[in-house]
PDB file of C-alpha atoms in Angstrom:
ATOM      1  CA  MET R   1      -0.034  -0.008  -0.028  1.00 42.00           C
ATOM      2  CA  LEU R   2       1.443   3.344  -1.067  1.00 52.00           C
ATOM      3  CA  SER R   3       1.627   5.858   1.779  1.00 52.00           C
ATOM      4  CA  PRO R   4       1.338   9.652   1.370  1.00 53.00           C
ATOM      5  CA  PRO R   5       4.595  11.509   1.843  1.00 55.00           C
ATOM      6  CA  PRO R   6       5.315  12.776   5.388  1.00 56.00           C
ATOM      7  CA  ASN R   7       3.994  16.266   6.086  1.00 53.00           C
ATOM      8  CA  ARG R   8       7.069  18.276   7.071  1.00 51.00           C
ATOM      9  CA  SER R   9       5.512  21.715   6.393  1.00 44.00           C
ATOM     10  CA  VAL R  10       2.530  21.969   8.751  1.00 51.00           C
ATOM     11  CA  ASN R  11       3.516  25.527   9.775  1.00 71.00           C
ATOM     12  CA  ASP R  12       3.360  26.859   6.183  1.00 91.00           C
ATOM     13  CA  PRO R  13      -0.233  26.787   4.900  1.00 94.00           C
ATOM     14  CA  LEU R  14       0.874  26.966   1.225  1.00 96.00           C
ATOM     15  CA  LEU R  15       3.340  24.156   1.478  1.00 96.00           C
ATOM     16  CA  LYS R  16       0.875  22.116   3.554  1.00 96.00           C
ATOM     17  CA  ALA R  17      -1.646  22.537   0.729  1.00 96.00           C
ATOM     18  CA  ALA R  18       0.916  21.196  -1.697  1.00 97.00           C
ATOM     19  CA  THR R  19       1.621  18.227   0.543  1.00 96.00           C
ATOM     20  CA  ASP R  20      -2.129  17.588   0.928  1.00 97.00           C
ATOM     21  CA  ALA R  21      -2.569  17.740  -2.865  1.00 97.00           C
ATOM     22  CA  VAL R  22      -0.068  14.901  -3.331  1.00 97.00           C
ATOM     23  CA  ALA R  23      -1.695  12.893  -0.545  1.00 97.00           C
ATOM     24  CA  ALA R  24      -5.144  13.412  -2.081  1.00 97.00           C
ATOM     25  CA  ALA R  25      -3.872  12.182  -5.437  1.00 97.00           C
ATOM     26  CA  ILE R  26      -2.373   9.052  -3.867  1.00 96.00           C
ATOM     27  CA  ASN R  27      -5.601   8.309  -2.025  1.00 95.00           C
ATOM     28  CA  THR R  28      -7.744   8.710  -5.160  1.00 95.00           C
ATOM     29  CA  LYS R  29      -8.962   5.533  -6.820  1.00 95.00           C
ATOM     30  CA  PHE R  30      -8.398   5.993 -10.568  1.00 95.00           C
ATOM     31  CA  PRO R  31      -9.875   3.857 -13.352  1.00 94.00           C
ATOM     32  CA  LEU R  32      -7.602   1.162 -14.700  1.00 93.00           C
ATOM     33  CA  ASP R  33      -6.344   1.491 -18.240  1.00 93.00           C
ATOM     34  CA  GLU R  34      -6.128  -2.087 -19.556  1.00 93.00           C
ATOM     35  CA  VAL R  35      -3.453  -1.227 -22.061  1.00 94.00           C
ATOM     36  CA  LEU R  36      -1.147   0.391 -19.519  1.00 93.00           C
ATOM     37  CA  GLY R  37      -1.799  -2.207 -16.839  1.00 93.00           C
ATOM     38  CA  PRO R  38      -2.412  -1.500 -13.151  1.00 92.00           C
ATOM     39  CA  GLU R  39       1.135  -0.402 -12.184  1.00 93.00           C
ATOM     40  CA  LEU R  40       1.822   2.013 -15.030  1.00 94.00           C
ATOM     41  CA  SER R  41      -1.790   3.207 -15.078  1.00 94.00           C
ATOM     42  CA  ARG R  42      -1.597   4.191 -11.450  1.00 94.00           C
ATOM     43  CA  LEU R  43       1.765   5.965 -11.766  1.00 95.00           C
ATOM     44  CA  ILE R  44       0.520   8.031 -14.745  1.00 96.00           C
ATOM     45  CA  SER R  45      -2.835   8.809 -13.102  1.00 96.00           C
ATOM     46  CA  ILE R  46      -1.250  10.023  -9.837  1.00 97.00           C
ATOM     47  CA  SER R  47       1.293  12.167 -11.683  1.00 97.00           C
ATOM     48  CA  ALA R  48      -1.356  13.692 -13.934  1.00 96.00           C
ATOM     49  CA  SER R  49      -3.570  14.398 -10.958  1.00 97.00           C
ATOM     50  CA  VAL R  50      -0.763  16.236  -9.148  1.00 97.00           C
ATOM     51  CA  VAL R  51      -0.127  18.323 -12.267  1.00 97.00           C
ATOM     52  CA  LYS R  52      -3.791  19.362 -12.379  1.00 96.00           C
ATOM     53  CA  ARG R  53      -3.763  20.226  -8.711  1.00 97.00           C
ATOM     54  CA  HIS R  54      -0.770  22.462  -9.345  1.00 97.00           C
ATOM     55  CA  GLY R  55      -3.089  24.783 -11.248  1.00 95.00           C
ATOM     56  CA  ILE R  56      -5.324  25.194  -8.201  1.00 95.00           C
ATOM     57  CA  LEU R  57      -2.253  25.745  -5.995  1.00 97.00           C
ATOM     58  CA  LEU R  58      -1.055  28.465  -8.361  1.00 97.00           C
ATOM     59  CA  GLU R  59      -4.157  30.547  -7.540  1.00 96.00           C
ATOM     60  CA  LYS R  60      -3.502  30.058  -3.807  1.00 96.00           C
ATOM     61  CA  ALA R  61       0.178  31.003  -4.159  1.00 97.00           C
ATOM     62  CA  PHE R  62      -0.573  34.150  -6.134  1.00 97.00           C
ATOM     63  CA  ALA R  63      -3.099  35.303  -3.613  1.00 96.00           C
ATOM     64  CA  GLU R  64      -0.750  34.641  -0.717  1.00 96.00           C
ATOM     65  CA  ALA R  65       2.184  36.446  -2.356  1.00 97.00           C
ATOM     66  CA  LEU R  66       0.122  39.470  -3.274  1.00 97.00           C
ATOM     67  CA  GLN R  67      -1.535  39.770   0.167  1.00 96.00           C
ATOM     68  CA  ALA R  68       1.797  39.342   1.924  1.00 95.00           C
ATOM     69  CA  SER R  69       3.083  42.491   0.164  1.00 95.00           C
ATOM     70  CA  ASN R  70       0.708  44.527   2.336  1.00 95.00           C
ATOM     71  CA  ARG R  71      -0.045  46.544  -0.805  1.00 96.00           C
ATOM     72  CA  PHE R  72      -2.997  44.711  -2.253  1.00 97.00           C
ATOM     73  CA  GLU R  73      -6.362  43.448  -1.228  1.00 97.00           C
ATOM     74  CA  VAL R  74      -7.138  40.221  -3.091  1.00 97.00           C
ATOM     75  CA  LEU R  75     -10.696  38.964  -3.859  1.00 97.00           C
ATOM     76  CA  HIS R  76     -10.732  35.275  -4.576  1.00 94.00           C
ATOM     77  CA  ASN R  77     -13.204  33.847  -7.134  1.00 95.00           C
ATOM     78  CA  PRO R  78     -15.645  36.820  -7.282  1.00 96.00           C
ATOM     79  CA  ALA R  79     -18.513  36.480  -9.754  1.00 97.00           C
ATOM     80  CA  ILE R  80     -18.542  39.499 -12.068  1.00 97.00           C
ATOM     81  CA  PRO R  81     -21.833  40.142 -13.900  1.00 97.00           C
ATOM     82  CA  ILE R  82     -21.562  40.609 -17.649  1.00 97.00           C
ATOM     83  CA  THR R  83     -24.074  42.736 -19.587  1.00 96.00           C
ATOM     84  CA  ALA R  84     -25.274  42.324 -23.148  1.00 96.00           C
ATOM     85  CA  ALA R  85     -23.637  45.668 -24.008  1.00 95.00           C
ATOM     86  CA  ALA R  86     -20.194  44.388 -22.900  1.00 96.00           C
ATOM     87  CA  ASP R  87     -20.564  41.208 -24.888  1.00 95.00           C
ATOM     88  CA  GLY R  88     -21.707  43.214 -27.945  1.00 95.00           C
ATOM     89  CA  LEU R  89     -18.753  45.581 -27.735  1.00 95.00           C
ATOM     90  CA  VAL R  90     -16.254  42.782 -27.339  1.00 95.00           C
ATOM     91  CA  SER R  91     -17.588  40.894 -30.371  1.00 94.00           C
ATOM     92  CA  SER R  92     -17.711  43.932 -32.694  1.00 94.00           C
ATOM     93  CA  ASN R  93     -14.629  46.045 -31.809  1.00 93.00           C
ATOM     94  CA  THR R  94     -10.887  45.858 -31.924  1.00 93.00           C
ATOM     95  CA  ALA R  95      -8.720  45.665 -28.808  1.00 92.00           C
ATOM     96  CA  GLU R  96      -7.537  49.222 -29.495  1.00 92.00           C
ATOM     97  CA  SER R  97     -11.101  50.507 -29.467  1.00 92.00           C
ATOM     98  CA  LEU R  98     -12.067  48.560 -26.334  1.00 93.00           C
ATOM     99  CA  ALA R  99      -9.067  49.982 -24.483  1.00 91.00           C
ATOM    100  CA  ARG R 100     -10.761  53.371 -24.405  1.00 87.00           C
ATOM    101  CA  LEU R 101     -13.968  52.153 -22.745  1.00 89.00           C
ATOM    102  CA  SER R 102     -15.348  51.544 -19.293  1.00 91.00           C
ATOM    103  CA  LEU R 103     -19.039  50.610 -18.962  1.00 94.00           C
ATOM    104  CA  ARG R 104     -21.591  51.058 -16.261  1.00 93.00           C
ATOM    105  CA  TYR R 105     -24.188  48.557 -15.112  1.00 92.00           C
ATOM    106  CA  ASP R 106     -27.135  50.367 -16.782  1.00 86.00           C
ATOM    107  CA  GLN R 107     -28.799  47.162 -17.872  1.00 87.00           C
ATOM    108  CA  PRO R 108     -29.334  43.667 -16.348  1.00 91.00           C
ATOM    109  CA  ALA R 109     -26.560  41.088 -16.518  1.00 94.00           C
ATOM    110  CA  ILE R 110     -26.984  38.180 -18.847  1.00 95.00           C
ATOM    111  CA  ARG R 111     -24.240  36.010 -17.309  1.00 96.00           C
ATOM    112  CA  CYS R 112     -21.458  36.009 -14.764  1.00 96.00           C
ATOM    113  CA  VAL R 113     -17.741  35.374 -15.039  1.00 97.00           C
ATOM    114  CA  ASN R 114     -15.916  33.894 -12.050  1.00 96.00           C
ATOM    115  CA  GLN R 115     -12.456  35.444 -11.866  1.00 96.00           C
ATOM    116  CA  ASP R 116      -9.658  33.586 -10.037  1.00 97.00           C
ATOM    117  CA  LEU R 117      -8.328  36.799  -8.518  1.00 97.00           C
ATOM    118  CA  VAL R 118      -9.243  40.415  -8.330  1.00 98.00           C
ATOM    119  CA  VAL R 119      -6.274  42.428  -7.089  1.00 98.00           C
ATOM    120  CA  ILE R 120      -6.940  45.905  -5.660  1.00 98.00           C
ATOM    121  CA  ASP R 121      -4.480  48.685  -4.859  1.00 97.00           C
ATOM    122  CA  ALA R 122      -6.796  51.262  -3.249  1.00 95.00           C
ATOM    123  CA  ARG R 123      -4.052  53.890  -2.808  1.00 95.00           C
ATOM    124  CA  ALA R 124      -3.142  53.836  -6.499  1.00 95.00           C
ATOM    125  CA  GLY R 125      -6.755  53.644  -7.529  1.00 96.00           C
ATOM    126  CA  TRP R 126      -6.010  50.523  -9.523  1.00 97.00           C
ATOM    127  CA  ALA R 127      -7.480  47.026  -9.785  1.00 97.00           C
ATOM    128  CA  GLY R 128      -6.944  44.057 -12.001  1.00 97.00           C
ATOM    129  CA  ALA R 129      -8.966  40.831 -12.629  1.00 97.00           C
ATOM    130  CA  TYR R 130      -6.964  37.720 -13.423  1.00 98.00           C
ATOM    131  CA  SER R 131      -7.575  34.220 -14.627  1.00 97.00           C
ATOM    132  CA  VAL R 132      -4.619  32.027 -13.557  1.00 97.00           C
ATOM    133  CA  LYS R 133      -3.583  29.421 -16.125  1.00 96.00           C
ATOM    134  CA  ARG R 134      -0.858  26.875 -15.694  1.00 95.00           C
ATOM    135  CA  GLY R 135       0.002  27.278 -19.377  1.00 94.00           C
ATOM    136  CA  GLY R 136       1.625  23.944 -19.842  1.00 92.00           C
ATOM    137  CA  GLY R 137       0.162  23.600 -23.338  1.00 92.00           C
ATOM    138  CA  VAL R 138      -1.786  25.446 -25.941  1.00 93.00           C
ATOM    139  CA  LEU R 139      -5.490  25.927 -25.216  1.00 93.00           C
ATOM    140  CA  GLY R 140      -7.697  24.721 -28.022  1.00 93.00           C
ATOM    141  CA  PRO R 141     -10.207  27.126 -29.675  1.00 92.00           C
ATOM    142  CA  ARG R 142     -13.122  25.691 -27.654  1.00 93.00           C
ATOM    143  CA  LEU R 143     -11.432  26.819 -24.427  1.00 94.00           C
ATOM    144  CA  ARG R 144      -9.486  29.793 -25.653  1.00 94.00           C
ATOM    145  CA  LYS R 145     -12.200  31.791 -27.442  1.00 95.00           C
ATOM    146  CA  PRO R 146     -14.700  31.960 -24.511  1.00 95.00           C
ATOM    147  CA  LEU R 147     -11.839  32.767 -22.199  1.00 96.00           C
ATOM    148  CA  GLU R 148     -10.698  35.694 -24.421  1.00 96.00           C
ATOM    149  CA  ARG R 149     -14.251  37.019 -24.529  1.00 96.00           C
ATOM    150  CA  ASP R 150     -14.598  36.815 -20.757  1.00 97.00           C
ATOM    151  CA  VAL R 151     -11.351  38.570 -20.028  1.00 97.00           C
ATOM    152  CA  ALA R 152     -12.188  41.381 -22.417  1.00 96.00           C
ATOM    153  CA  ALA R 153     -15.734  41.833 -21.122  1.00 97.00           C
ATOM    154  CA  VAL R 154     -14.563  41.852 -17.486  1.00 97.00           C
ATOM    155  CA  ARG R 155     -12.062  44.611 -18.371  1.00 96.00           C
ATOM    156  CA  LEU R 156     -14.964  46.797 -19.584  1.00 97.00           C
ATOM    157  CA  LEU R 157     -16.997  46.308 -16.383  1.00 97.00           C
ATOM    158  CA  LEU R 158     -14.500  45.855 -13.596  1.00 97.00           C
ATOM    159  CA  ARG R 159     -14.411  49.513 -12.515  1.00 96.00           C
ATOM    160  CA  SER R 160     -18.201  49.672 -12.219  1.00 96.00           C
ATOM    161  CA  PHE R 161     -18.346  46.303 -10.426  1.00 96.00           C
ATOM    162  CA  LEU R 162     -15.824  47.353  -7.774  1.00 96.00           C
ATOM    163  CA  ARG R 163     -17.423  50.754  -7.235  1.00 95.00           C
ATOM    164  CA  ASP R 164     -20.720  48.946  -6.594  1.00 94.00           C
ATOM    165  CA  GLN R 165     -18.828  46.886  -3.956  1.00 94.00           C
ATOM    166  CA  GLY R 166     -17.670  50.021  -2.210  1.00 95.00           C
ATOM    167  CA  TYR R 167     -14.234  50.552  -3.766  1.00 95.00           C
ATOM    168  CA  SER R 168     -14.951  54.137  -4.774  1.00 94.00           C
ATOM    169  CA  SER R 169     -11.339  55.107  -5.317  1.00 95.00           C
ATOM    170  CA  ILE R 170     -10.758  52.697  -8.209  1.00 95.00           C
ATOM    171  CA  ASP R 171     -10.279  54.560 -11.503  1.00 94.00           C
ATOM    172  CA  ILE R 172      -7.865  52.373 -13.484  1.00 95.00           C
ATOM    173  CA  THR R 173      -8.710  48.749 -14.188  1.00 96.00           C
ATOM    174  CA  THR R 174      -7.235  45.968 -16.243  1.00 96.00           C
ATOM    175  CA  SER R 175      -7.773  42.224 -16.808  1.00 97.00           C
ATOM    176  CA  ALA R 176      -5.627  39.372 -18.076  1.00 97.00           C
ATOM    177  CA  CYS R 177      -4.809  35.716 -18.031  1.00 97.00           C
ATOM    178  CA  ILE R 178      -1.679  34.908 -16.105  1.00 97.00           C
ATOM    179  CA  ASP R 179       0.071  32.295 -18.240  1.00 97.00           C
ATOM    180  CA  TRP R 180       2.512  30.767 -15.759  1.00 97.00           C
ATOM    181  CA  PHE R 181       4.468  28.462 -18.095  1.00 96.00           C
ATOM    182  CA  GLY R 182       3.818  30.662 -21.104  1.00 94.00           C
ATOM    183  CA  SER R 183       2.366  28.096 -23.514  1.00 95.00           C
ATOM    184  CA  ALA R 184      -1.452  28.750 -23.292  1.00 95.00           C
ATOM    185  CA  GLY R 185      -1.454  30.526 -26.663  1.00 94.00           C
ATOM    186  CA  LEU R 186      -3.588  33.523 -25.629  1.00 95.00           C
ATOM    187  CA  PRO R 187      -3.277  36.944 -27.322  1.00 95.00           C
ATOM    188  CA  PRO R 188      -0.457  39.083 -25.875  1.00 95.00           C
ATOM    189  CA  HIS R 189      -2.817  41.960 -25.061  1.00 95.00           C
ATOM    190  CA  LEU R 190      -4.792  39.651 -22.756  1.00 96.00           C
ATOM    191  CA  THR R 191      -1.843  37.913 -21.150  1.00 97.00           C
ATOM    192  CA  VAL R 192       0.701  38.420 -18.405  1.00 97.00           C
ATOM    193  CA  GLN R 193       3.503  35.853 -18.771  1.00 97.00           C
ATOM    194  CA  GLY R 194       4.744  34.055 -15.700  1.00 96.00           C
ATOM    195  CA  ILE R 195       8.200  35.541 -16.003  1.00 97.00           C
ATOM    196  CA  ASP R 196       6.653  39.065 -16.015  1.00 97.00           C
ATOM    197  CA  VAL R 197       4.432  38.854 -12.918  1.00 97.00           C
ATOM    198  CA  ASP R 198       6.907  40.552 -10.530  1.00 97.00           C
ATOM    199  CA  ALA R 199       7.286  43.515 -12.895  1.00 97.00           C
ATOM    200  CA  HIS R 200       3.552  43.664 -13.564  1.00 97.00           C
ATOM    201  CA  PHE R 201       2.494  43.788  -9.949  1.00 97.00           C
ATOM    202  CA  GLY R 202       5.535  45.641  -8.613  1.00 97.00           C
ATOM    203  CA  VAL R 203       5.974  43.140  -5.747  1.00 97.00           C
ATOM    204  CA  PRO R 204       7.731  39.724  -5.426  1.00 97.00           C
ATOM    205  CA  VAL R 205       5.490  36.883  -6.534  1.00 97.00           C
ATOM    206  CA  ILE R 206       7.647  34.489  -8.516  1.00 97.00           C
ATOM    207  CA  ALA R 207       9.622  33.348  -5.475  1.00 97.00           C
ATOM    208  CA  THR R 208       6.431  32.194  -3.686  1.00 97.00           C
ATOM    209  CA  ILE R 209       5.222  30.298  -6.729  1.00 97.00           C
ATOM    210  CA  GLU R 210       8.596  28.563  -7.190  1.00 97.00           C
ATOM    211  CA  ARG R 211       8.791  27.645  -3.507  1.00 96.00           C
ATOM    212  CA  MET R 212       5.364  25.959  -3.723  1.00 97.00           C
ATOM    213  CA  THR R 213       6.171  24.285  -7.021  1.00 97.00           C
ATOM    214  CA  CYS R 214       9.470  22.897  -5.752  1.00 97.00           C
ATOM    215  CA  HIS R 215       7.799  21.503  -2.653  1.00 97.00           C
ATOM    216  CA  LEU R 216       4.998  19.911  -4.702  1.00 97.00           C
ATOM    217  CA  ARG R 217       7.556  18.257  -6.972  1.00 97.00           C
ATOM    218  CA  ASP R 218       9.564  16.976  -3.995  1.00 97.00           C
ATOM    219  CA  GLN R 219       6.483  15.539  -2.400  1.00 97.00           C
ATOM    220  CA  LEU R 220       5.560  13.788  -5.654  1.00 97.00           C
ATOM    221  CA  HIS R 221       9.073  12.456  -6.145  1.00 96.00           C
ATOM    222  CA  ARG R 222       9.008  10.947  -2.646  1.00 96.00           C
ATOM    223  CA  THR R 223       6.094   8.755  -3.782  1.00 94.00           C
ATOM    224  CA  MET R 224       7.994   7.452  -6.795  1.00 94.00           C
ATOM    225  CA  PRO R 225       9.793   4.503  -5.150  1.00 94.00           C
ATOM    226  CA  GLY R 226       6.520   2.997  -4.068  1.00 93.00           C
ATOM    227  CA  LEU R 227       5.038   3.554  -7.565  1.00 92.00           C
ATOM    228  CA  LEU R 228       8.089   2.377  -9.524  1.00 93.00           C
ATOM    229  CA  LEU R 229       9.064  -0.716  -7.660  1.00 94.00           C
ATOM    230  CA  PRO R 230       5.919  -2.730  -8.621  1.00 90.00           C
ATOM    231  CA  LEU R 231       6.317  -1.449 -12.183  1.00 90.00           C
ATOM    232  CA  ILE R 232       9.977  -2.451 -12.383  1.00 92.00           C
ATOM    233  CA  ARG R 233       9.121  -5.976 -11.058  1.00 91.00           C
ATOM    234  CA  ARG R 234       6.441  -6.198 -13.714  1.00 88.00           C
ATOM    235  CA  PHE R 235       8.866  -5.147 -16.460  1.00 88.00           C
ATOM    236  CA  GLU R 236      11.559  -7.542 -15.248  1.00 88.00           C
ATOM    237  CA  ALA R 237       9.148 -10.460 -15.540  1.00 87.00           C
ATOM    238  CA  LEU R 238       8.490  -9.702 -19.177  1.00 85.00           C
ATOM    239  CA  GLN R 239      10.380 -11.137 -22.153  1.00 82.00           C
ATOM    240  CA  PRO R 240      12.504  -8.306 -23.621  1.00 78.00           C
ATOM    241  CA  VAL R 241      11.564  -6.913 -27.020  1.00 75.00           C
ATOM    242  CA  ALA R 242      14.221  -7.341 -29.683  1.00 69.00           C
ATOM    243  CA  ALA R 243      16.317  -4.184 -30.088  1.00 59.00           C
ATOM    244  CA  LEU R 244      16.237  -2.221 -33.325  1.00 50.00           C
ATOM    245  CA  THR R 245      19.154  -2.884 -35.630  1.00 53.00           C
ATOM    246  CA  GLU R 246      21.493  -0.063 -36.410  1.00 56.00           C
ATOM    247  CA  GLU R 247      20.193  -0.089 -39.960  1.00 54.00           C
ATOM    248  CA  GLY R 248      16.637   0.292 -38.734  1.00 54.00           C
ATOM    249  CA  VAL R 249      17.569   3.133 -36.456  1.00 52.00           C
ATOM    250  CA  SER R 250      19.555   4.976 -39.132  1.00 55.00           C
ATOM    251  CA  GLY R 251      16.546   4.931 -41.433  1.00 53.00           C
ATOM    252  CA  MET R 252      14.451   6.784 -38.898  1.00 52.00           C
ATOM    253  CA  SER R 253      14.286  10.535 -38.730  1.00 52.00           C
ATOM    254  CA  VAL R 254      12.894  12.989 -36.248  1.00 47.00           C
ATOM    255  CA  ALA R 255      11.382  16.215 -37.610  1.00 48.00           C
ATOM    256  CA  ALA R 256      12.335  19.243 -35.635  1.00 47.00           C
ATOM    257  CA  ASP R 257       9.816  22.051 -35.228  1.00 49.00           C
ATOM    258  CA  LEU R 258      11.872  25.039 -36.314  1.00 46.00           C
ATOM    259  CA  ASP R 259       8.988  27.384 -36.993  1.00 49.00           C
ATOM    260  CA  GLU R 260       9.257  29.789 -34.109  1.00 50.00           C
ATOM    261  CA  GLY R 261       7.813  32.757 -35.901  1.00 51.00           C
ATOM    262  CA  PRO R 262       8.526  36.374 -34.875  1.00 48.00           C
ATOM    263  CA  ALA R 263       7.293  37.555 -31.505  1.00 48.00           C
ATOM    264  CA  ALA R 264       4.019  39.508 -31.614  1.00 47.00           C
ATOM    265  CA  GLU R 265       4.638  43.195 -31.834  1.00 52.00           C
ATOM    266  CA  ARG R 266       2.779  45.454 -29.437  1.00 51.00           C
ATOM    267  CA  ALA R 267       1.420  48.097 -31.720  1.00 48.00           C
ATOM    268  CA  THR R 268      -0.613  49.936 -29.084  1.00 56.00           C
ATOM    269  CA  SER R 269       0.498  49.810 -25.488  1.00 66.00           C
ATOM    270  CA  GLY R 270      -3.033  50.767 -24.254  1.00 75.00           C
ATOM    271  CA  ILE R 271      -4.506  47.392 -25.054  1.00 84.00           C
ATOM    272  CA  PHE R 272      -2.102  45.491 -22.797  1.00 86.00           C
ATOM    273  CA  PRO R 273      -2.581  44.620 -19.086  1.00 89.00           C
ATOM    274  CA  ILE R 274      -1.212  47.413 -16.966  1.00 87.00           C
ATOM    275  CA  GLY R 275       0.090  46.992 -13.455  1.00 88.00           C
ATOM    276  CA  PRO R 276      -0.436  49.481 -10.626  1.00 87.00           C
ATOM    277  CA  ASP R 277       3.031  51.047 -11.150  1.00 85.00           C
ATOM    278  CA  ALA R 278       2.236  51.848 -14.771  1.00 79.00           C
ATOM    279  CA  ILE R 279      -0.540  54.271 -14.042  1.00 70.00           C
ATOM    280  CA  ARG R 280      -0.250  57.810 -15.495  1.00 58.00           C
ATOM    281  CA  VAL R 281      -2.437  60.690 -14.401  1.00 51.00           C
ATOM    282  CA  SER R 282      -3.200  61.458 -18.017  1.00 51.00           C
ATOM    283  CA  SER R 283      -4.847  58.108 -18.486  1.00 54.00           C
ATOM    284  CA  HIS R 284      -7.557  58.658 -15.819  1.00 52.00           C
ATOM    285  CA  SER R 285      -9.880  60.642 -18.004  1.00 49.00           C
ATOM    286  CA  GLN R 286      -9.649  58.078 -20.801  1.00 52.00           C
ATOM    287  CA  MET R 287     -10.823  55.209 -18.610  1.00 50.00           C
ATOM    288  CA  HIS R 288     -13.986  57.045 -17.481  1.00 50.00           C
ATOM    289  CA  SER R 289     -15.616  57.277 -20.898  1.00 49.00           C
ATOM    290  CA  THR R 290     -18.342  54.922 -21.922  1.00 47.00           C
ATOM    291  CA  ALA R 291     -18.376  55.680 -25.648  1.00 44.00           C
ATOM    292  CA  PHE R 292     -16.228  57.463 -28.211  1.00 47.00           C
ATOM    293  CA  ALA R 293     -16.538  58.505 -31.795  1.00 47.00           C
ATOM    294  CA  GLY R 294     -15.468  55.754 -34.120  1.00 53.00           C
ATOM    295  CA  VAL R 295     -16.220  52.971 -31.662  1.00 55.00           C
ATOM    296  CA  LYS R 296     -18.833  50.521 -32.903  1.00 55.00           C
ATOM    297  CA  VAL R 297     -21.593  49.469 -30.544  1.00 52.00           C
ATOM    298  CA  ASP R 298     -23.299  46.263 -31.616  1.00 56.00           C
ATOM    299  CA  GLY R 299     -21.886  46.650 -35.097  1.00 51.00           C
ATOM    300  CA  THR R 300     -22.996  50.327 -35.711  1.00 53.00           C
ATOM    301  CA  ARG R 301     -21.066  53.633 -35.633  1.00 54.00           C
TER     302      ARG R 301
END
């Protein structure tokens, strides 16, 4: 019977959560894949489960790091109402046009978007709404497109939402997906890359994330002997497969993906997520407007 790794971090809530995540994965009964067999199936299932739990831990680590700075108030998983006007503007305007808008709740909401984090700097009059993504691989269109729409719509309504919650000093708002590993494939103007989060927020965040991630990995690796030994015994009992001949190997080729394409150029800085330290006084008046000449509303000028 595989035992959870020992909990050596009970005094640190974040590291304890990482330890508990590994223990929960170990104690989960996963379906057996008959092709993989019980030993390999269990190893892969536990590892994949810990990877998924890392995404949840990222939210917790971000919230802890930002709150520990004593600069920010952090709202976790608030539901932000989205109006038909916001959805209409997002679907019919460019990012450059939307960057000049901030809407009011002058009509009923048609849906809600749960944001992982809303980060508030009351002194600076700034707030940002963030969806935290692990970013270990490219999001397919079915996941990416609705996410892009949600992030853009929240950006239009965040100021009004927070003012309704009593945050009357908030004038500058932004929204983004935090792409921790950088491979989610979201548009640059809706993304804060993991390597940029310290600069974006103006406080140390990366160190907390890396501390949690290293602890999670160590806890997972401590389970490996118990997972690998039954697998090794299983492999040792099998008749070995004949090795490929040198001629067979030489005839094989591996295609390298060399298409790295140029980095996306930021034509207009106003469409990108802005951190609290990037606020300029001159931008305050621009964020208050609800409509401008040349901006299409529901497809009309």
